[in-house]
Short mmCIF file of C-alpha atoms and ligand atoms in Angstrom, two decimals:
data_model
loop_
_atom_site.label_atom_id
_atom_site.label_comp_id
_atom_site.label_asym_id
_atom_site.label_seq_id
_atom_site.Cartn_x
_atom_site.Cartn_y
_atom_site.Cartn_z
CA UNK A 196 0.00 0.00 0.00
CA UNK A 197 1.18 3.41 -1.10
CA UNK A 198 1.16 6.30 1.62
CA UNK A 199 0.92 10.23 1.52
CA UNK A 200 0.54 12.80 3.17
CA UNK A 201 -2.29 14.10 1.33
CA UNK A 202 -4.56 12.48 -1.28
CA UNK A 203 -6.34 14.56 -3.97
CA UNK A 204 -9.24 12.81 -5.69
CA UNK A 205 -10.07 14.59 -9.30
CA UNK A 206 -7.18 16.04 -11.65
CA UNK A 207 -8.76 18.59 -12.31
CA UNK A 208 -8.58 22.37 -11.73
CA UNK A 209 -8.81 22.57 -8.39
CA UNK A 210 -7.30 19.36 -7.28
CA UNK A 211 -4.36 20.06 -9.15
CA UNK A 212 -4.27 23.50 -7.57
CA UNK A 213 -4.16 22.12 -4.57
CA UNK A 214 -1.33 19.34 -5.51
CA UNK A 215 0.55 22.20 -6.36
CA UNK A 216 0.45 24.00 -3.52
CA UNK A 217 1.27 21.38 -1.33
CA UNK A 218 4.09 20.23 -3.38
CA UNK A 219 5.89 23.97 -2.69
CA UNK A 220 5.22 23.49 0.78
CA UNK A 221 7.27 19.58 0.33
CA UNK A 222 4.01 17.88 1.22
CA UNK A 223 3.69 14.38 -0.12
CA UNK A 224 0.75 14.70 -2.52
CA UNK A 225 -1.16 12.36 -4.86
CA UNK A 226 -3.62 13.08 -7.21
CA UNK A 227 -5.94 9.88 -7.90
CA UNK A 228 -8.21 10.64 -11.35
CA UNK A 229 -10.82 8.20 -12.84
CA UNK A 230 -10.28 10.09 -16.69
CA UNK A 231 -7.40 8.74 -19.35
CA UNK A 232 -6.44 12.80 -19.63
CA UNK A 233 -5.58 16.03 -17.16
CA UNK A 234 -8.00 18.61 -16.70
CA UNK A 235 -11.29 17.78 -15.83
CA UNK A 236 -14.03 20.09 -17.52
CA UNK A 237 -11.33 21.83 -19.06
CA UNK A 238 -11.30 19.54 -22.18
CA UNK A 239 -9.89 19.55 -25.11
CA UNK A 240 -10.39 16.99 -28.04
CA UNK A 241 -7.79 16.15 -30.81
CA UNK A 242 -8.92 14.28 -33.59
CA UNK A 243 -5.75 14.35 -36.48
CA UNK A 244 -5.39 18.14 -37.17
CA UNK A 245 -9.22 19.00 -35.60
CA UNK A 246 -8.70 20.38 -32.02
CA UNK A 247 -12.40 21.06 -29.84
CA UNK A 248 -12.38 22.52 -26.45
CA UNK A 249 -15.60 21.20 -25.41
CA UNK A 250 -16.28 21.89 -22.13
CA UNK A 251 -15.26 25.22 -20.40
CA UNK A 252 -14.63 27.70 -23.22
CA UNK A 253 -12.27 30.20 -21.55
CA UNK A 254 -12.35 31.77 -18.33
CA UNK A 255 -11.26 35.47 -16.50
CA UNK A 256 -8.81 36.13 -13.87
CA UNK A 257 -10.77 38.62 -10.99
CA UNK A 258 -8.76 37.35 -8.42
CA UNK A 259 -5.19 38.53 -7.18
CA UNK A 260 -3.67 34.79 -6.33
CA UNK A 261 -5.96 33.61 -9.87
CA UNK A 262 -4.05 36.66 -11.90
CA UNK A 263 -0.88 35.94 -10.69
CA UNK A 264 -1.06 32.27 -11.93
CA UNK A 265 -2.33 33.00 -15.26
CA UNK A 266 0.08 35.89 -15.56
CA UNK A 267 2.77 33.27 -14.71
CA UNK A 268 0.85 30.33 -17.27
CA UNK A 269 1.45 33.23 -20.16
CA UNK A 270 4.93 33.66 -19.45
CA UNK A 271 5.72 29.62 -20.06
CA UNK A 272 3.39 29.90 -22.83
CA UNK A 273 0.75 27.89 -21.63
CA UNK A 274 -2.18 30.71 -21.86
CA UNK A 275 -3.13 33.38 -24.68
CA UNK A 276 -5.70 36.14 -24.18
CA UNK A 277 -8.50 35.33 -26.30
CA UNK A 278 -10.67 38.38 -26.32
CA UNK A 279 -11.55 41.24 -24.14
CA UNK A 280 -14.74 40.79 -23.10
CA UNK A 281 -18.38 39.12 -23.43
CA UNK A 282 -20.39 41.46 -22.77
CA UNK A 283 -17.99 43.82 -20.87
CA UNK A 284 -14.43 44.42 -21.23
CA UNK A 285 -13.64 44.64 -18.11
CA UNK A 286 -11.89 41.25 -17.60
CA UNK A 287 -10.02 39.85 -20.70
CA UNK A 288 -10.63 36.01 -21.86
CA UNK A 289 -8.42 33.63 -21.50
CA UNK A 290 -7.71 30.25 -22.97
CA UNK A 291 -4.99 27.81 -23.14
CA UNK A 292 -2.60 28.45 -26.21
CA UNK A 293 -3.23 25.12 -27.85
CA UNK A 294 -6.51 24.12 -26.04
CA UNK A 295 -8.20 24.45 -22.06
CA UNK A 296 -6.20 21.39 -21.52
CA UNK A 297 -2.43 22.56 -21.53
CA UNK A 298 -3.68 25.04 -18.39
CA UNK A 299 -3.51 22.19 -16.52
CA UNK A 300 -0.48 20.49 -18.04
CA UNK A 301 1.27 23.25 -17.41
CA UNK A 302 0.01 23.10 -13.82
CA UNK A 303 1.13 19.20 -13.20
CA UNK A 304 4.75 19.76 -13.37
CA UNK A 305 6.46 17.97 -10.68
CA UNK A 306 3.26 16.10 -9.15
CA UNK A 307 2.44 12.83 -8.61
CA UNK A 308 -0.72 11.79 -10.68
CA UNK A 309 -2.23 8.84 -11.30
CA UNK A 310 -4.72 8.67 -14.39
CA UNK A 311 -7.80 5.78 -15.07
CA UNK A 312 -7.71 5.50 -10.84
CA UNK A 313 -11.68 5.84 -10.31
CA UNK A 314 -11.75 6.07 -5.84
CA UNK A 315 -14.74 3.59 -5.07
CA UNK A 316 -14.18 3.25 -1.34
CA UNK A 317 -13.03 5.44 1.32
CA UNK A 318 -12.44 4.56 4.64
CA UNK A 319 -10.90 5.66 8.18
CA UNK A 320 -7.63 4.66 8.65
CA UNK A 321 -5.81 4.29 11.85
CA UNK A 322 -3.92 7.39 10.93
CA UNK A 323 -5.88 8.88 8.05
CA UNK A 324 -7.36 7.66 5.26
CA UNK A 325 -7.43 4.44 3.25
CA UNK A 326 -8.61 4.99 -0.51
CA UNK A 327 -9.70 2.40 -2.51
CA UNK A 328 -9.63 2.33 -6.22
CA UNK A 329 -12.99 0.09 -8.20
CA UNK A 330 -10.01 -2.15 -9.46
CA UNK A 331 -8.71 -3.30 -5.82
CA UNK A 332 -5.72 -0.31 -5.32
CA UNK A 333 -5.27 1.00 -1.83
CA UNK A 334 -3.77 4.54 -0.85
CA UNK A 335 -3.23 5.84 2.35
CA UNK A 336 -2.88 9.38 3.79
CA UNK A 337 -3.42 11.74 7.07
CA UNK A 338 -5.49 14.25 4.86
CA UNK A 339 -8.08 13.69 1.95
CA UNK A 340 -9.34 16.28 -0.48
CA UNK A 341 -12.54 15.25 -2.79
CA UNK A 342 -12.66 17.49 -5.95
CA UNK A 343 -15.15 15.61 -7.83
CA UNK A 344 -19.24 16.82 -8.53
CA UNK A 345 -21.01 16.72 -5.26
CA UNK A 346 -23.44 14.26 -6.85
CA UNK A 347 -20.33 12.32 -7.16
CA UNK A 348 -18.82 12.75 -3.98
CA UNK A 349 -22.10 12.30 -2.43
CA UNK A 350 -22.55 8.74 -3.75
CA UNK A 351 -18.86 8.19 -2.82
CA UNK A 352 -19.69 9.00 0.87
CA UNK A 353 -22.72 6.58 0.96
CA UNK A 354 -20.87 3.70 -0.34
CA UNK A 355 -17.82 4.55 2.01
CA UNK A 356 -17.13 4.15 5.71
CA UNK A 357 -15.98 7.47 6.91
CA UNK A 358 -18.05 7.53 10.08
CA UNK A 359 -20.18 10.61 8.86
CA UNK A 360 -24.12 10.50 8.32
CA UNK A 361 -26.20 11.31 5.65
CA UNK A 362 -27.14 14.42 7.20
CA UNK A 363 -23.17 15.34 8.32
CA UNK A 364 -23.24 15.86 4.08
CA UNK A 365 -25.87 18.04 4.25
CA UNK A 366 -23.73 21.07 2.46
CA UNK A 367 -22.94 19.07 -0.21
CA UNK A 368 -26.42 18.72 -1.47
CA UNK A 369 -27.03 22.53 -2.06
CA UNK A 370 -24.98 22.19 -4.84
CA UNK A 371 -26.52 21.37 -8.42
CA UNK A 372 -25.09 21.79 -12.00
CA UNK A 373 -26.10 22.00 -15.01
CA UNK A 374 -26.05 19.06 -17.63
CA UNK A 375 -24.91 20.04 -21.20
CA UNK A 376 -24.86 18.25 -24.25
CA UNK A 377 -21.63 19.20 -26.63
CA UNK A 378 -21.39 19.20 -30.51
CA UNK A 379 -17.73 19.07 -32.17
CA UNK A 380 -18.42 19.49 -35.83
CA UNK A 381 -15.49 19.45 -38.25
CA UNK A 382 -16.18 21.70 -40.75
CA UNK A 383 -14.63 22.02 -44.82
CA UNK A 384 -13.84 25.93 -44.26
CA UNK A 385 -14.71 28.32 -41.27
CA UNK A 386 -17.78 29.17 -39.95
CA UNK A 387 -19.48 32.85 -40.38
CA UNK A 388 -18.97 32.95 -36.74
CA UNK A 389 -17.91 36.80 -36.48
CA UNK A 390 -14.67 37.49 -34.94
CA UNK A 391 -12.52 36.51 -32.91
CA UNK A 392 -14.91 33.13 -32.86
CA UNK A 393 -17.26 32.90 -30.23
CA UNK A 394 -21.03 33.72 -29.56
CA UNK A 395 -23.33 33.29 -26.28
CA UNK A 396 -27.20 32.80 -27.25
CA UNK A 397 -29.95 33.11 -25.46
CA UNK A 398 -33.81 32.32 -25.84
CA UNK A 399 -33.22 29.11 -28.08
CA UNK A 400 -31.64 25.42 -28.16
CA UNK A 401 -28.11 26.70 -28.22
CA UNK A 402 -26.67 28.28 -25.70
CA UNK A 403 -23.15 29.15 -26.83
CA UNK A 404 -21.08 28.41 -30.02
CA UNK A 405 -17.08 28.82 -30.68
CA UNK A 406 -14.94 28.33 -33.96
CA UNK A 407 -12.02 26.59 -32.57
CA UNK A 408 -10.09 27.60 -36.28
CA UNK A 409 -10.99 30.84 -35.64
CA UNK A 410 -9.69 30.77 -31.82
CA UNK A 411 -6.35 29.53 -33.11
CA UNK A 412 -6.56 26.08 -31.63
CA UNK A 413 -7.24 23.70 -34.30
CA UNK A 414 -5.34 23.36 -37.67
CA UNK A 415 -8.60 22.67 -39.30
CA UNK A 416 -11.80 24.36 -39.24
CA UNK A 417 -14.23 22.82 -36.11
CA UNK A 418 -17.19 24.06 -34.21
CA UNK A 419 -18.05 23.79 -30.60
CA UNK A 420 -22.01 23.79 -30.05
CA UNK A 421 -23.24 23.53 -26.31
CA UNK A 422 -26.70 23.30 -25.92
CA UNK A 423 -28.81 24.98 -23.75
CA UNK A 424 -29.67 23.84 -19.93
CA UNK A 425 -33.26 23.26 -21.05
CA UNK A 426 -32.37 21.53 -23.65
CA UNK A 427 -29.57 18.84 -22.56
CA UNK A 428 -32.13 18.16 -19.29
CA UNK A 429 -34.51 17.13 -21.91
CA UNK A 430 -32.41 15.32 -23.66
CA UNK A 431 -30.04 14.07 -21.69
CA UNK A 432 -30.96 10.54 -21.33
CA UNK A 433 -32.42 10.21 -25.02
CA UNK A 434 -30.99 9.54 -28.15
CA UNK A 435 -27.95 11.71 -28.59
CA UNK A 436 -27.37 10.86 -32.53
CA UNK A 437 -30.69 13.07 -32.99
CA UNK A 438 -30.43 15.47 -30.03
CA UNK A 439 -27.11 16.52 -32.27
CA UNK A 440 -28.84 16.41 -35.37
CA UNK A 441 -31.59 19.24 -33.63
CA UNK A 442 -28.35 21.46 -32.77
CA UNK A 443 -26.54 20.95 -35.94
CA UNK A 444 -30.09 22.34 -37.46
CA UNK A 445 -30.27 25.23 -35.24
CA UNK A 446 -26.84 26.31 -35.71
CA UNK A 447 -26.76 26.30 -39.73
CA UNK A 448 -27.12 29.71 -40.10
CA UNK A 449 -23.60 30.39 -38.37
CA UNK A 450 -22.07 27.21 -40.46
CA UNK A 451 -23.16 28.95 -43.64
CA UNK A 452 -20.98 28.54 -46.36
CA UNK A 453 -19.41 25.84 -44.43
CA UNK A 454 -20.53 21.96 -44.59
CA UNK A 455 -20.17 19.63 -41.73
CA UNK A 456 -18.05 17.02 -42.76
CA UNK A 457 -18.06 14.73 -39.27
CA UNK A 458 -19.52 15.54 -36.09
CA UNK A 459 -19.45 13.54 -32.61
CA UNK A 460 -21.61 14.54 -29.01
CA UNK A 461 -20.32 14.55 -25.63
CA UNK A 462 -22.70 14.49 -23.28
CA UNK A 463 -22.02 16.85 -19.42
CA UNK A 464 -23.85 15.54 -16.69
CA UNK A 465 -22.21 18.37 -14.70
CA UNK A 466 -21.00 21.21 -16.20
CA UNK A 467 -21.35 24.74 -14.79
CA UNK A 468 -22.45 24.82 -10.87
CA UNK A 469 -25.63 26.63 -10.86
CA UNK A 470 -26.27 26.11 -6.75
CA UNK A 471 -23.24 26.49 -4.78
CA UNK A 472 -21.89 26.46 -1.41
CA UNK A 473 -20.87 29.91 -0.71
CA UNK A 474 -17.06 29.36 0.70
CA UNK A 475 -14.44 27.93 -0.58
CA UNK A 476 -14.47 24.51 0.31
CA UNK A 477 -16.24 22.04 2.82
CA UNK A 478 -14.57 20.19 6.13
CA UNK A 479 -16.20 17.02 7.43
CA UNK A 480 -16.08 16.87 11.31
CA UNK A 481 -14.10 13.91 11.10
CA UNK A 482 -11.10 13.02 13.07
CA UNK A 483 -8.61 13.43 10.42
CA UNK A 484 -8.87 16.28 7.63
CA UNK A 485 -11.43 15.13 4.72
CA UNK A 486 -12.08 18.26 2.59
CA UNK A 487 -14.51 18.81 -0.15
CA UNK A 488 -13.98 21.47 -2.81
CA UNK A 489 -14.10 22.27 -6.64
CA UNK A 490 -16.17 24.27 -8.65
CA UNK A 491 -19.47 23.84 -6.59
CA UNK A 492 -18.04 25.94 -3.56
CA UNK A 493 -17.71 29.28 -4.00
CA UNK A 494 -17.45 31.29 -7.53
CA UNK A 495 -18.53 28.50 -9.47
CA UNK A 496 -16.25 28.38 -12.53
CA UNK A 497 -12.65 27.45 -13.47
CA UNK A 498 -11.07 30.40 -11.23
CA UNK A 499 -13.56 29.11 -8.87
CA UNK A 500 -12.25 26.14 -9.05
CA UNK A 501 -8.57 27.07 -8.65
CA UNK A 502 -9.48 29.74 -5.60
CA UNK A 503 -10.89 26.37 -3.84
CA UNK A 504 -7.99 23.95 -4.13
CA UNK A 505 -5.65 26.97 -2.95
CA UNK A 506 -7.77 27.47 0.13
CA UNK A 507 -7.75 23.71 1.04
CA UNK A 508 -4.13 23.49 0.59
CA UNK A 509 -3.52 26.44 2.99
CA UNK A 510 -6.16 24.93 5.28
CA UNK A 511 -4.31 22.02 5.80
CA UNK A 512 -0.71 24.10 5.79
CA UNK A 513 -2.56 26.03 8.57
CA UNK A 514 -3.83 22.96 10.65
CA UNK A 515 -0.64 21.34 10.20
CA UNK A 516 -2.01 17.90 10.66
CA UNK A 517 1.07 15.73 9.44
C1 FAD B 690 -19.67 22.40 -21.17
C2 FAD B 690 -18.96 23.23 -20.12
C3 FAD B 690 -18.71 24.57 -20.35
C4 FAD B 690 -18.05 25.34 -19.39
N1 FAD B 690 -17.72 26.62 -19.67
C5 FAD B 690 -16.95 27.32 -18.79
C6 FAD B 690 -16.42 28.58 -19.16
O1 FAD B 690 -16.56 29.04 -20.29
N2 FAD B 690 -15.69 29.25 -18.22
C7 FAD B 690 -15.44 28.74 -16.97
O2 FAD B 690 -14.76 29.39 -16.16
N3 FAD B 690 -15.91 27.53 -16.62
C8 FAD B 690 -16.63 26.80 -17.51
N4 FAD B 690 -17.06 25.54 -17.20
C9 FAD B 690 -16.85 25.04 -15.84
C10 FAD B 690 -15.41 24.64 -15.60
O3 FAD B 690 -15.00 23.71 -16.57
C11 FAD B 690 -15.34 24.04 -14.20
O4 FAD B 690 -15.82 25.00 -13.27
C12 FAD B 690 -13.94 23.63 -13.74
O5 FAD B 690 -13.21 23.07 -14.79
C13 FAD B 690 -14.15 22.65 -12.59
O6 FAD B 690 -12.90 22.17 -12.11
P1 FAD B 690 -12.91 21.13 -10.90
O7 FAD B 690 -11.50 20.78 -10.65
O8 FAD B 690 -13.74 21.67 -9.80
O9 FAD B 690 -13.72 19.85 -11.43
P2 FAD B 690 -13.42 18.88 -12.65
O10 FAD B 690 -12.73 19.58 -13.75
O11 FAD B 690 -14.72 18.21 -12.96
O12 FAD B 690 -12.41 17.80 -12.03
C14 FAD B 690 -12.86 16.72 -11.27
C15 FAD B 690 -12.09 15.48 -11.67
O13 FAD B 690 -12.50 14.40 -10.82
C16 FAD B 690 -12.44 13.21 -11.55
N5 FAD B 690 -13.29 12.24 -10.86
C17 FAD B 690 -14.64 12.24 -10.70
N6 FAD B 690 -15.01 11.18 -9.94
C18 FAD B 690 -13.88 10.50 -9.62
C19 FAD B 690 -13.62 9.32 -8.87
N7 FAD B 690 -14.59 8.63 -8.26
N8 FAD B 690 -12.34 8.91 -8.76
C20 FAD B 690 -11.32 9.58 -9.36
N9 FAD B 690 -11.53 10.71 -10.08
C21 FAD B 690 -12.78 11.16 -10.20
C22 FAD B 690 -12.94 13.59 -12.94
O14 FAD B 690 -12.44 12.68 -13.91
C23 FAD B 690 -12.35 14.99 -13.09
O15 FAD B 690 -11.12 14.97 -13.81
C24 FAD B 690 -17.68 24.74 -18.16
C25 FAD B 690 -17.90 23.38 -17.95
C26 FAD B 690 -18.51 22.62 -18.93
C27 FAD B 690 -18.67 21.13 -18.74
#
């Protein structure tokens, strides 16, 4: 059995965050993740020279600690500013150079992470934590962070032994996303998208579309559709193959000259946290640290994200538990 001081479940934003944090304080971090890929939500696709980002589309620095890291990401290259401002132009856009992805790739240097590890059992230890993967694998640690969907870390807890109740978890079930069906279309020349690529809709199936050609990702022209929250609940669950179709329909207008030449959907159970939990992060009253954090805690998005794995790592710098 492998031991740490910390274990991070979800290699995502905010659990890598956190990693990194720890690691520059020389705290012995892992970072368990059930995907093949870094990143989390912040997706990118590569298909040959087609490139999608197809789940969060860029994302604004507010923050002090947040601008400092992206400031720092754009020095090694990692970031680019996409545009300054939808609707306002107060905070610029920002995206990673070659897709959302190689944010976090740049943010994994130097950490331990361990990819197609899906946690399926978590249990008190006699100094910690034991973590169980669903394929047998056991990791222990004083400290536990959970950055996964509440939903997720909800039905985590009640097939786990951590001592805590249904209603100890009561703060994780304020929080609620939105599902969001996602259309990457590769297209034979670049959509009539205006400048520099992107477009939020309202009133209608689609909620937002982006030209990844156009946003200097991809080699070769490819759309990004996301559908709206009414419309991925409704269809979230059905068939998929026509549920694209319906979007492909709706966003011909903004394809025209251009012809679809293949298309896939990726279906978001969770996607943006519409019900949060107003701080940062979430501490069980357990007797060893079990944290919960991510996007659904606090400002809801991928700063939101980052702001929450920072404050968990300095939590756990503060209560120097190891
Ligand atoms: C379609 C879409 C559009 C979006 N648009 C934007 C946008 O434009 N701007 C913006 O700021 N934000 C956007 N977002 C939200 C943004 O992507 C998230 O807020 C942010 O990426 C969340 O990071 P996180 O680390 O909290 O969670 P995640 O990125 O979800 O990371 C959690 C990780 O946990 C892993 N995991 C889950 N369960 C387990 C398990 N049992 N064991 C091991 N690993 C597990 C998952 O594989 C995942 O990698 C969008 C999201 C989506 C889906």
């Amino acid at each position: 059995m492998s031991k740490y001081q910390v274990i991070i479940v979800g290699a995502g934003m905010a659990g890598l965050a956190a990693a990194r944090h720890l690691n520059k304080a020389n705290i012995s971090c892992i970072v368990l993740d059930k995907g093949r890929g870094l990143g989390g939500r912040m997706a990118t696709r590569r298909v040959g020279d087609a490139t999608f980002d197809h789940g969060a589309q860029f994302f604004s620095a507010k923050t002090p600690s947040f601008q400092s890291f992206v400031k720092e990401a754009r020095q090694m290259g990692a970031v680019n500013e996409w545009w300054p401002g939808i609707p306002d132009t107060t905070h610029p856009r920002w995206i990673g150079a070659s897709g959302m992805n190689e944010v976090l790739k740049f943010l994994h240097e130097n950490l331990t992470i361990l990819q197609g590890k899906k946690v399926a059992h978590i249990a008190q230890a006699a100094k910690g934590w034991q973590v169980t993967t669903d394929n047998n694998e056991t990791f222990e640690s004083a400290a536990l962070i959970l950055t996964i969907p509440a939903p997720q870390a909800i039905e985590l807890l009640e097939n786990s032994e951590t001592g805590l109740t249904s209603d100890d978890w009561s703060p994780l079930r304020q929080i609620a996303y939105h599902p969001c069906l996602a259309v990457l279309a590769t297209l034979d020349q670049p959509s009539n998208l205006p400048d520099p690529g992107g477009m939020q809709m309202d009133g209608g199936v689609i909620s937002w579309m982006a030209d990844n050609f156009k946003k200097g990702i991809s080699k070769v022209p490819t759309i990004t559709i996301h559908a709206s929250p009414a419309f991925s609940s409704q269809h979230l669950d059905g068939d998929l193959n026509e549920a694209g179709k319906i979007l492909l329909e709706a966003a011909g207008i903004w394809l025209q000259p251009a012809k679809v030449v293949d298309w896939q959907i990726h279906r978001w159970r969770y996607s943006l946290a519409c019900q949060r939990h107003p701080a940062p992060y979430w501490q069980a009253g357990t007797s060893f640290p079990l944290l919960f954090g991510g996007d659904g805690f606090g400002m809801g998005n991928v700063e939101g994200a980052f702001l929450s794995g920072l404050a968990m790592a300095e939590q756990l710098l503060t209560m120097n538990s190891f």
